[in-house]
Amino acid sequence: MGKLEAKIPHGPLSEKWTNYKAHQNLVNPSNKRRLDIIVVGTGLAGAAAAASFGELGFNVKAFGIHDSPRRAHSIAAQGGINAAKNYPNDGDSVFRLFYDTIKGGDYRAREANVYRLAEVSNDIIDQCVAQGVPFAREYGGLLDNRSFGGAQVSRTFYARGQTGQQLLLGAYSALSKEIGKGTVKMYTRRDLLELVIIDGRARGVIMRNLITGEIERHAAHAVVLATGGYGNVFFLSTNAMASNGSAVWKAYKKGAFFGNPSFTQIHPTCIPVHGDYQSKLTLMSESLRNDGRIWVPKYAEDAEKIRKGTMKPTELSEERRDYYLERRYPAFGNLVPRDVASRAAKERCDAGFGVGTTGLAVYLDFAESIKRLGKHVIEARYGNLFQMYEKIVDENPYETSMMIYPAVHYTMGGLWVDYELQTTIPGLFAAGEANFSDHGANRLGASALMQGLSDGYFVLPYTVQNYLADQISVPAFKTDLPEFEKAEKDTKATIERLLSINGKNTVDSYHRKLGLIMWDFVGMARNKEGLKKAIIMIQELKVDFWKNVKVPGKNEMVNPELEKALRVVDFIELGELMARDALYREESCGGHFREEYQTPEGEALRDDVNFTYVSAWEHKGDDAEPALHKEPLVFEFIEVKQRNYK
Amino acid sequence: MDLTLKIWRQASGLDKGKFVNYKVGNISHDASFLEMLDILNEELVIKGDDPVAFDHDCREGICGACSLYINGRPHGPDRGITTCQMHMRNFKDGETIVIEPWRAKPFPVIKDLMVDRTAFDKIIQAGGFVSVRTGGVPDANAIAIPKHDADLAMDAAACIGCGACVAACKNASAMLFVSAKVSQFALLPQGRPEAHERVQKMVAKMDELGFGNCTNTYACEAECPKEISVANIARMNREFLTAKIVAQKA
Ligand SMILES: Cc1cc2nc3c(=O)[nH]c(=O)nc-3n(C[C@H](O)[C@H](O)[C@H](O)COP(=O)(O)OP(=O)(O)OC[C@H]3O[C@@H](n4cnc5c(N)ncnc54)[C@H](O)[C@@H]3O)c2cc1C
Ligand code: FES
């Protein structure tokens, strides 16, 4: 433990993965049956991995907090999945997808991993079609594509506005096939509470059964975490309610390094916040930026009238509108990457041009597209999104501009992993949004689905096998070992402690407070003073939580308040690490915008000399400061430039 | 707005349940139905009462976790949406709202408004997939699929597995759910090779799990938040019949 070894294979970029596969160790079929793999999380990454392991013949135990693997947060992805198929013949290639992803991530991702991602992207589309995923098609019967931010080609495959749903149902069907065959045993409504390490290797997990409260022990030869992102640190985000950071946080506290914890994506097109009872934010897919134009009033007095309700957006003539993305970034226009679009919206609203009752909203307008293409075309493309918007906001987006504002959406940070997706704990792998691996400081749209499925279908089946090759003589682990004993005892003690506080504040009230601190100081714009303040405020919140939180009921029952409390304990600590990482990184890159470091035009200003590295934080104990390790990023195959979308 | 909530409370599957009345006040029209329940639960926790358990996750109508029978209808009064997408502007100030769990034998109550819908997963495990392994598949554009078929398959695939169809049906039939999956694959060339086997296995599993028969009242379609069409049931019946005939010939 403690060494950052990325294990990037030798050779030219385009041959690394092939070389790896050609030289890796394999496990023969009869030995596979004797090896157990635990997969925690059955979203895109986990379901794909568990199904593939099962097909290979390993013994798989899969776990999820949901009542069915079909409900994982991946289900909510709307817009699409990228691949370098170049079906539209518009100049795409594996290299271009790789290049766009590295550039979109503001040169803070590892070349070799990203290249592999681009390389297997095409296999993913083939795989999904073979599973019966009903992607959108053209009249000739071939697959259709759309464009997404940060790219000048159309490489995004989609299934109406429900791409994540269809891909997850595809992976779920593959998983179900294996469950039916008995190669995968599925445990639903299970919450990971602790990771079990034996002789320095990950060998098991402690789970809480969310129906009975029973604390269970499960052992294996290797453990995969595919538990999704931790955007809910902010309380309000586009993530599903149950999305959490607990599994990765438990791994961190057991010795896995945490990569780039502060790299958070704030998505530009979400429905604005409307009340303090609000429980989550709703994304309006980025695909809308294909046909929608973003604007605010050009004159502050118009904006004020709109905010007061004395003027409607439709009353404003073209000359009195400011299509600020088209104005600032003529080359990419409304399709600039998310971080750029989000900051531009914030800039306009902070300057007094925001709309909506709060002034924290901008317009996304379809009038021109409807005129150009007809309402039926817009309806066919975005019908379900428009309906969703109307249900929430009670306004008809075919008739008036939509209102949108940035919201927390995705965490690029996650467990640090090497080329094999192995964490710094041997035998512990991390996949999907739970790892830090491919998106650098900013993820491009439609690339998370690609990464989750790449990790699950096409990377882990090779790399986990490589790890297990020298484990064939290790017998299955018994769960009465002292390491399991201790892990279970610690877990139970935490639960007892939470239930016994019996204070006066609800769990949610702390979560909301944490969210506000994070949004104000560790959100879209960060600075030294604010981050220092945030760290202190979070530490105070933690003390208060452990004194005054009220968690009702007992362990041995369905107890959603206890579940939330366990997550908030981890969110609070994770929030502090995020602030610390943001404070340490004295540059702006991608979604990490430090106000002190910007160009005169307000664009992010990187410091490549001092910060071209992945920060990997090591837990040093509850009362000690974490230690920072650096994985230098070496760009051998592309030239590092200032991002330019003008 | 101020409301009275008449909520089904049941400590566990083994306990007998009953309705309990609660009052909530000062609810915004713009709040969602589940946010209104969050507010109630916050108050219950502060008072030291047991909060009401209900399933939910995405809160945007796609995961299928939320359920609830609201004033006698699955997912409440509005058409084409789930409970989590419903906003309080659908209700009147002073109204009494009756909230119950899905009531169907194959979906036993776990606690309060939470039910166990793993029966749906078991039906899928019985055959709701195309038997391909990871890797070694043809290029995605190797087989052209008429757009019309792909669109129909997508219409069927839009099912979120929430179980409203079962809850709405007086026979607790799962025909709409099963037929949506059968149709999706039957409409696509990738699903054809196993079409006959699939429909037989899924229907057998559905019967085994205690779901009732379809008597063509179409309450399922009327209450489906994704407006899945009963045309899928007709397609499944055709598939089932052909499968039987083919099996007899063989
Ligand atoms: C609204 C929305 C729209 C999006 N649209 C797109 C898009 O169009 N294109 C795109 O590429 N990306 C999109 N994304 C991002 C993308 O959906 C996610 O990053 C991706 O689906 C994550 O997949 P995953 O498999 O890593 O994790 P998840 O799907 O989040 O799955 C996590 C799994 O882990 C389990 N789990 C979690 N915690 C625990 C625990 N403590 N114990 C046990 N099990 C646990 C869960 O039950 C679940 O099975 C979108 C995201 C959002 C929020
Ligand atoms: S909570 Fe996901 S559909 Fe309602």
CSV table of N, CA and C in Angstrom, one decimal, chain A residues 281-379:
chain,number,residue,atom,x,y,z
A,281,LEU,N,-32.9,18.0,-7.7
A,281,LEU,CA,-33.0,18.8,-8.8
A,281,LEU,C,-33.1,17.9,-10.1
A,282,THR,N,-33.8,18.5,-11.1
A,282,THR,CA,-34.1,17.7,-12.3
A,282,THR,C,-33.3,18.2,-13.4
A,283,LEU,N,-32.6,17.3,-14.0
A,283,LEU,CA,-31.8,17.6,-15.2
A,283,LEU,C,-32.6,17.8,-16.4
A,284,MET,N,-32.3,18.7,-17.3
A,284,MET,CA,-32.9,18.8,-18.6
A,284,MET,C,-31.7,18.4,-19.5
A,285,SER,N,-31.8,17.3,-20.2
A,285,SER,CA,-30.7,16.7,-20.9
A,285,SER,C,-29.9,17.8,-21.8
A,286,GLU,N,-28.6,17.5,-21.8
A,286,GLU,CA,-27.7,18.3,-22.6
A,286,GLU,C,-28.1,18.3,-24.1
A,287,SER,N,-28.7,17.2,-24.5
A,287,SER,CA,-29.1,17.1,-25.9
A,287,SER,C,-30.0,18.3,-26.3
A,288,LEU,N,-30.7,18.9,-25.4
A,288,LEU,CA,-31.5,20.0,-25.7
A,288,LEU,C,-30.7,21.2,-26.3
A,289,ARG,N,-29.4,21.2,-26.0
A,289,ARG,CA,-28.5,22.3,-26.5
A,289,ARG,C,-28.3,22.1,-28.0
A,290,ASN,N,-28.6,20.9,-28.6
A,290,ASN,CA,-28.5,20.7,-30.0
A,290,ASN,C,-29.5,21.7,-30.7
A,291,ASP,N,-30.6,21.9,-30.2
A,291,ASP,CA,-31.6,22.7,-30.8
A,291,ASP,C,-32.1,23.9,-30.0
A,292,GLY,N,-31.7,24.0,-28.8
A,292,GLY,CA,-32.1,25.1,-27.9
A,292,GLY,C,-31.0,26.2,-27.9
A,293,ARG,N,-31.5,27.4,-27.8
A,293,ARG,CA,-30.5,28.5,-27.7
A,293,ARG,C,-30.6,29.1,-26.3
A,294,ILE,N,-29.4,29.4,-25.7
A,294,ILE,CA,-29.4,29.9,-24.3
A,294,ILE,C,-29.3,31.4,-24.3
A,295,TRP,N,-30.1,32.1,-23.6
A,295,TRP,CA,-30.0,33.5,-23.5
A,295,TRP,C,-30.5,34.1,-22.2
A,296,VAL,N,-30.1,35.4,-22.0
A,296,VAL,CA,-30.7,36.2,-20.9
A,296,VAL,C,-31.0,37.6,-21.6
A,297,PRO,N,-31.8,38.4,-20.9
A,297,PRO,CA,-32.0,39.7,-21.5
A,297,PRO,C,-30.7,40.5,-21.6
A,298,LYS,N,-30.6,41.3,-22.6
A,298,LYS,CA,-29.4,42.1,-22.9
A,298,LYS,C,-29.3,43.2,-21.9
A,299,TYR,N,-30.5,43.7,-21.5
A,299,TYR,CA,-30.5,44.9,-20.6
A,299,TYR,C,-31.0,44.5,-19.2
A,300,ALA,N,-30.3,45.1,-18.2
A,300,ALA,CA,-30.7,44.7,-16.8
A,300,ALA,C,-32.1,45.1,-16.5
A,301,GLU,N,-32.6,46.2,-17.1
A,301,GLU,CA,-34.0,46.6,-16.7
A,301,GLU,C,-35.0,45.6,-17.2
A,302,ASP,N,-34.7,45.0,-18.4
A,302,ASP,CA,-35.7,43.9,-18.8
A,302,ASP,C,-35.6,42.7,-17.9
A,303,ALA,N,-34.4,42.4,-17.5
A,303,ALA,CA,-34.3,41.2,-16.6
A,303,ALA,C,-35.1,41.5,-15.3
A,304,GLU,N,-35.0,42.7,-14.8
A,304,GLU,CA,-35.7,43.1,-13.6
A,304,GLU,C,-37.2,42.9,-13.8
A,305,LYS,N,-37.7,43.4,-14.9
A,305,LYS,CA,-39.1,43.3,-15.2
A,305,LYS,C,-39.6,41.9,-15.2
A,306,ILE,N,-38.7,41.1,-15.8
A,306,ILE,CA,-39.1,39.7,-15.9
A,306,ILE,C,-39.1,39.0,-14.6
A,307,ARG,N,-38.1,39.4,-13.7
A,307,ARG,CA,-38.1,38.8,-12.4
A,307,ARG,C,-39.4,39.2,-11.6
A,308,LYS,N,-39.8,40.4,-11.8
A,308,LYS,CA,-41.0,40.9,-11.1
A,308,LYS,C,-42.3,40.4,-11.7
A,309,GLY,N,-42.2,39.8,-12.8
A,309,GLY,CA,-43.4,39.2,-13.5
A,309,GLY,C,-44.1,40.2,-14.3
A,310,THR,N,-43.6,41.4,-14.6
A,310,THR,CA,-44.3,42.4,-15.4
A,310,THR,C,-44.0,42.3,-16.9
A,311,MET,N,-43.1,41.4,-17.2
A,311,MET,CA,-42.8,41.2,-18.6
A,311,MET,C,-42.5,39.7,-18.8
A,312,LYS,N,-42.9,39.3,-20.0
A,312,LYS,CA,-42.7,37.8,-20.4
A,312,LYS,C,-41.5,37.7,-21.3
A,313,PRO,N,-40.8,36.6,-21.3
A,313,PRO,CA,-39.6,36.5,-22.2
A,313,PRO,C,-40.0,36.6,-23.6
A,314,THR,N,-41.2,36.1,-24.0
A,314,THR,CA,-41.6,36.1,-25.4
A,314,THR,C,-41.8,37.5,-25.9
A,315,GLU,N,-42.0,38.5,-25.0
A,315,GLU,CA,-42.2,39.9,-25.4
A,315,GLU,C,-40.9,40.5,-25.8
A,316,LEU,N,-39.7,39.9,-25.5
A,316,LEU,CA,-38.5,40.5,-25.8
A,316,LEU,C,-38.0,40.2,-27.2
A,317,SER,N,-37.7,41.3,-27.9
A,317,SER,CA,-37.3,41.1,-29.3
A,317,SER,C,-35.9,40.6,-29.4
A,318,GLU,N,-35.5,40.1,-30.5
A,318,GLU,CA,-34.2,39.5,-30.7
A,318,GLU,C,-33.1,40.5,-30.3
A,319,GLU,N,-33.3,41.8,-30.6
A,319,GLU,CA,-32.2,42.7,-30.3
A,319,GLU,C,-32.0,42.9,-28.8
A,320,ARG,N,-33.0,42.6,-28.1
A,320,ARG,CA,-32.9,42.8,-26.6
A,320,ARG,C,-32.5,41.5,-25.9
A,321,ARG,N,-32.1,40.5,-26.6
A,321,ARG,CA,-31.7,39.3,-26.0
A,321,ARG,C,-30.1,39.1,-26.2
A,322,ASP,N,-29.5,38.5,-25.2
A,322,ASP,CA,-28.1,38.2,-25.3
A,322,ASP,C,-27.9,36.7,-25.3
A,323,TYR,N,-27.6,36.2,-26.5
A,323,TYR,CA,-27.3,34.7,-26.6
A,323,TYR,C,-25.8,34.6,-26.2
A,324,TYR,N,-25.6,34.6,-24.9
A,324,TYR,CA,-24.2,34.8,-24.5
A,324,TYR,C,-23.2,33.7,-24.9
A,325,LEU,N,-23.7,32.5,-25.0
A,325,LEU,CA,-22.7,31.4,-25.4
A,325,LEU,C,-22.3,31.6,-26.9
A,326,GLU,N,-23.3,31.9,-27.7
A,326,GLU,CA,-23.0,32.2,-29.1
A,326,GLU,C,-22.1,33.4,-29.3
A,327,ARG,N,-22.3,34.4,-28.4
A,327,ARG,CA,-21.5,35.6,-28.4
A,327,ARG,C,-20.1,35.3,-28.0
A,328,ARG,N,-19.9,34.6,-26.9
A,328,ARG,CA,-18.6,34.4,-26.3
A,328,ARG,C,-17.8,33.3,-27.0
A,329,TYR,N,-18.5,32.2,-27.5
A,329,TYR,CA,-17.8,31.1,-28.1
A,329,TYR,C,-18.4,30.7,-29.5
A,330,PRO,N,-18.1,31.6,-30.5
A,330,PRO,CA,-18.8,31.4,-31.8
A,330,PRO,C,-18.5,30.0,-32.4
A,331,ALA,N,-17.3,29.4,-32.1
A,331,ALA,CA,-17.0,28.1,-32.8
A,331,ALA,C,-17.9,27.0,-32.2
A,332,PHE,N,-18.1,26.9,-30.9
A,332,PHE,CA,-18.9,25.9,-30.3
A,332,PHE,C,-20.3,26.3,-29.9
A,333,GLY,N,-20.5,27.6,-29.8
A,333,GLY,CA,-21.8,28.2,-29.5
A,333,GLY,C,-22.5,27.5,-28.3
A,334,ASN,N,-23.7,27.1,-28.4
A,334,ASN,CA,-24.5,26.5,-27.3
A,334,ASN,C,-23.9,25.1,-26.9
A,335,LEU,N,-23.0,24.6,-27.7
A,335,LEU,CA,-22.4,23.3,-27.4
A,335,LEU,C,-21.0,23.3,-26.8
A,336,VAL,N,-20.7,24.3,-26.1
A,336,VAL,CA,-19.5,24.3,-25.3
A,336,VAL,C,-19.6,23.3,-24.2
A,337,PRO,N,-18.4,22.8,-23.6
A,337,PRO,CA,-18.5,21.8,-22.5
A,337,PRO,C,-19.3,22.4,-21.4
A,338,ARG,N,-19.7,21.5,-20.5
A,338,ARG,CA,-20.6,21.8,-19.4
A,338,ARG,C,-20.0,22.8,-18.4
A,339,ASP,N,-18.7,22.7,-18.1
A,339,ASP,CA,-18.1,23.6,-17.1
A,339,ASP,C,-18.2,25.0,-17.7
A,340,VAL,N,-17.9,25.2,-18.9
A,340,VAL,CA,-17.9,26.5,-19.6
A,340,VAL,C,-19.3,27.1,-19.6
A,341,ALA,N,-20.2,26.3,-20.0
A,341,ALA,CA,-21.6,26.7,-20.0
A,341,ALA,C,-22.2,27.1,-18.7
A,342,SER,N,-21.8,26.3,-17.7
A,342,SER,CA,-22.3,26.6,-16.3
A,342,SER,C,-21.8,27.9,-15.8
A,343,ARG,N,-20.4,28.1,-15.9
A,343,ARG,CA,-19.8,29.3,-15.4
A,343,ARG,C,-20.4,30.5,-16.1
A,344,ALA,N,-20.6,30.4,-17.4
A,344,ALA,CA,-21.2,31.5,-18.2
A,344,ALA,C,-22.6,31.9,-17.7
A,345,ALA,N,-23.4,30.9,-17.3
A,345,ALA,CA,-24.7,31.2,-16.8
A,345,ALA,C,-24.6,31.9,-15.4
A,346,LYS,N,-23.7,31.4,-14.6
A,346,LYS,CA,-23.5,32.0,-13.3
A,346,LYS,C,-23.0,33.5,-13.4
A,347,GLU,N,-22.1,33.7,-14.4
A,347,GLU,CA,-21.6,35.0,-14.6
A,347,GLU,C,-22.7,36.0,-14.9
A,348,ARG,N,-23.6,35.6,-15.9
A,348,ARG,CA,-24.7,36.5,-16.3
A,348,ARG,C,-25.6,36.7,-15.1
A,349,CYS,N,-25.9,35.7,-14.3
A,349,CYS,CA,-26.9,35.9,-13.2
A,349,CYS,C,-26.2,36.7,-12.1
A,350,ASP,N,-25.0,36.5,-11.8
A,350,ASP,CA,-24.3,37.3,-10.8
A,350,ASP,C,-24.2,38.8,-11.2
A,351,ALA,N,-24.2,39.0,-12.5
A,351,ALA,CA,-24.1,40.4,-13.0
A,351,ALA,C,-25.5,41.0,-13.1
A,352,GLY,N,-26.5,40.3,-12.7
A,352,GLY,CA,-27.8,40.9,-12.6
A,352,GLY,C,-28.7,40.7,-13.8
A,353,PHE,N,-28.4,39.7,-14.7
A,353,PHE,CA,-29.2,39.5,-15.9
A,353,PHE,C,-30.0,38.2,-15.8
A,354,GLY,N,-30.0,37.6,-14.6
A,354,GLY,CA,-30.7,36.4,-14.4
A,354,GLY,C,-32.2,36.6,-14.4
A,355,VAL,N,-33.0,35.5,-14.7
A,355,VAL,CA,-34.4,35.6,-14.7
A,355,VAL,C,-35.0,34.6,-13.7
A,356,GLY,N,-36.3,34.4,-13.8
A,356,GLY,CA,-37.0,33.6,-12.8
A,356,GLY,C,-37.3,34.5,-11.6
A,357,THR,N,-38.0,34.0,-10.6
A,357,THR,CA,-38.3,34.8,-9.4
A,357,THR,C,-37.0,35.1,-8.6
A,358,THR,N,-36.1,34.1,-8.6
A,358,THR,CA,-34.9,34.2,-7.8
A,358,THR,C,-33.8,35.0,-8.5
A,359,GLY,N,-33.9,35.1,-9.8
A,359,GLY,CA,-32.8,35.7,-10.6
A,359,GLY,C,-31.7,34.7,-10.9
A,360,LEU,N,-31.9,33.5,-10.4
A,360,LEU,CA,-30.9,32.4,-10.7
A,360,LEU,C,-31.4,31.4,-11.7
A,361,ALA,N,-31.6,32.0,-12.9
A,361,ALA,CA,-32.1,31.2,-14.0
A,361,ALA,C,-31.8,31.9,-15.3
A,362,VAL,N,-31.6,31.1,-16.4
A,362,VAL,CA,-31.4,31.7,-17.7
A,362,VAL,C,-32.4,30.9,-18.6
A,363,TYR,N,-32.6,31.4,-19.8
A,363,TYR,CA,-33.5,30.8,-20.8
A,363,TYR,C,-32.9,29.9,-21.7
A,364,LEU,N,-33.6,28.8,-22.0
A,364,LEU,CA,-33.3,27.9,-23.1
A,364,LEU,C,-34.4,27.9,-24.0
A,365,ASP,N,-34.2,28.3,-25.3
A,365,ASP,CA,-35.3,28.7,-26.1
A,365,ASP,C,-35.4,27.9,-27.4
A,366,PHE,N,-36.6,27.4,-27.7
A,366,PHE,CA,-36.7,26.5,-28.9
A,366,PHE,C,-37.5,27.2,-30.0
A,367,ALA,N,-37.9,28.5,-29.8
A,367,ALA,CA,-38.8,29.1,-30.8
A,367,ALA,C,-38.2,29.0,-32.2
A,368,GLU,N,-36.9,29.2,-32.3
A,368,GLU,CA,-36.3,29.2,-33.6
A,368,GLU,C,-36.3,27.8,-34.2
A,369,SER,N,-36.0,26.8,-33.4
A,369,SER,CA,-36.0,25.5,-33.9
A,369,SER,C,-37.4,25.0,-34.3
A,370,ILE,N,-38.3,25.4,-33.5
A,370,ILE,CA,-39.7,25.0,-33.8
A,370,ILE,C,-40.1,25.6,-35.1
A,371,LYS,N,-39.7,26.8,-35.4
A,371,LYS,CA,-40.0,27.5,-36.6
A,371,LYS,C,-39.3,26.8,-37.8
A,372,ARG,N,-38.0,26.4,-37.6
A,372,ARG,CA,-37.2,25.9,-38.6
A,372,ARG,C,-37.6,24.4,-38.9
A,373,LEU,N,-37.8,23.6,-37.9
A,373,LEU,CA,-38.0,22.2,-38.0
A,373,LEU,C,-39.5,21.7,-37.9
A,374,GLY,N,-40.3,22.5,-37.3
A,374,GLY,CA,-41.7,22.2,-37.0
A,374,GLY,C,-41.8,21.6,-35.6
A,375,LYS,N,-42.9,21.8,-35.0
A,375,LYS,CA,-43.1,21.3,-33.6
A,375,LYS,C,-43.0,19.8,-33.5
A,376,HIS,N,-43.5,19.1,-34.5
A,376,HIS,CA,-43.4,17.6,-34.5
A,376,HIS,C,-42.0,17.1,-34.4
A,377,VAL,N,-41.1,17.7,-35.0
A,377,VAL,CA,-39.7,17.3,-34.9
A,377,VAL,C,-39.1,17.5,-33.5
A,378,ILE,N,-39.4,18.6,-33.0
A,378,ILE,CA,-38.9,18.9,-31.6
A,378,ILE,C,-39.6,17.9,-30.7
A,379,GLU,N,-40.8,17.7,-30.9
A,379,GLU,CA,-41.6,16.8,-30.0
A,379,GLU,C,-41.0,15.4,-30.1
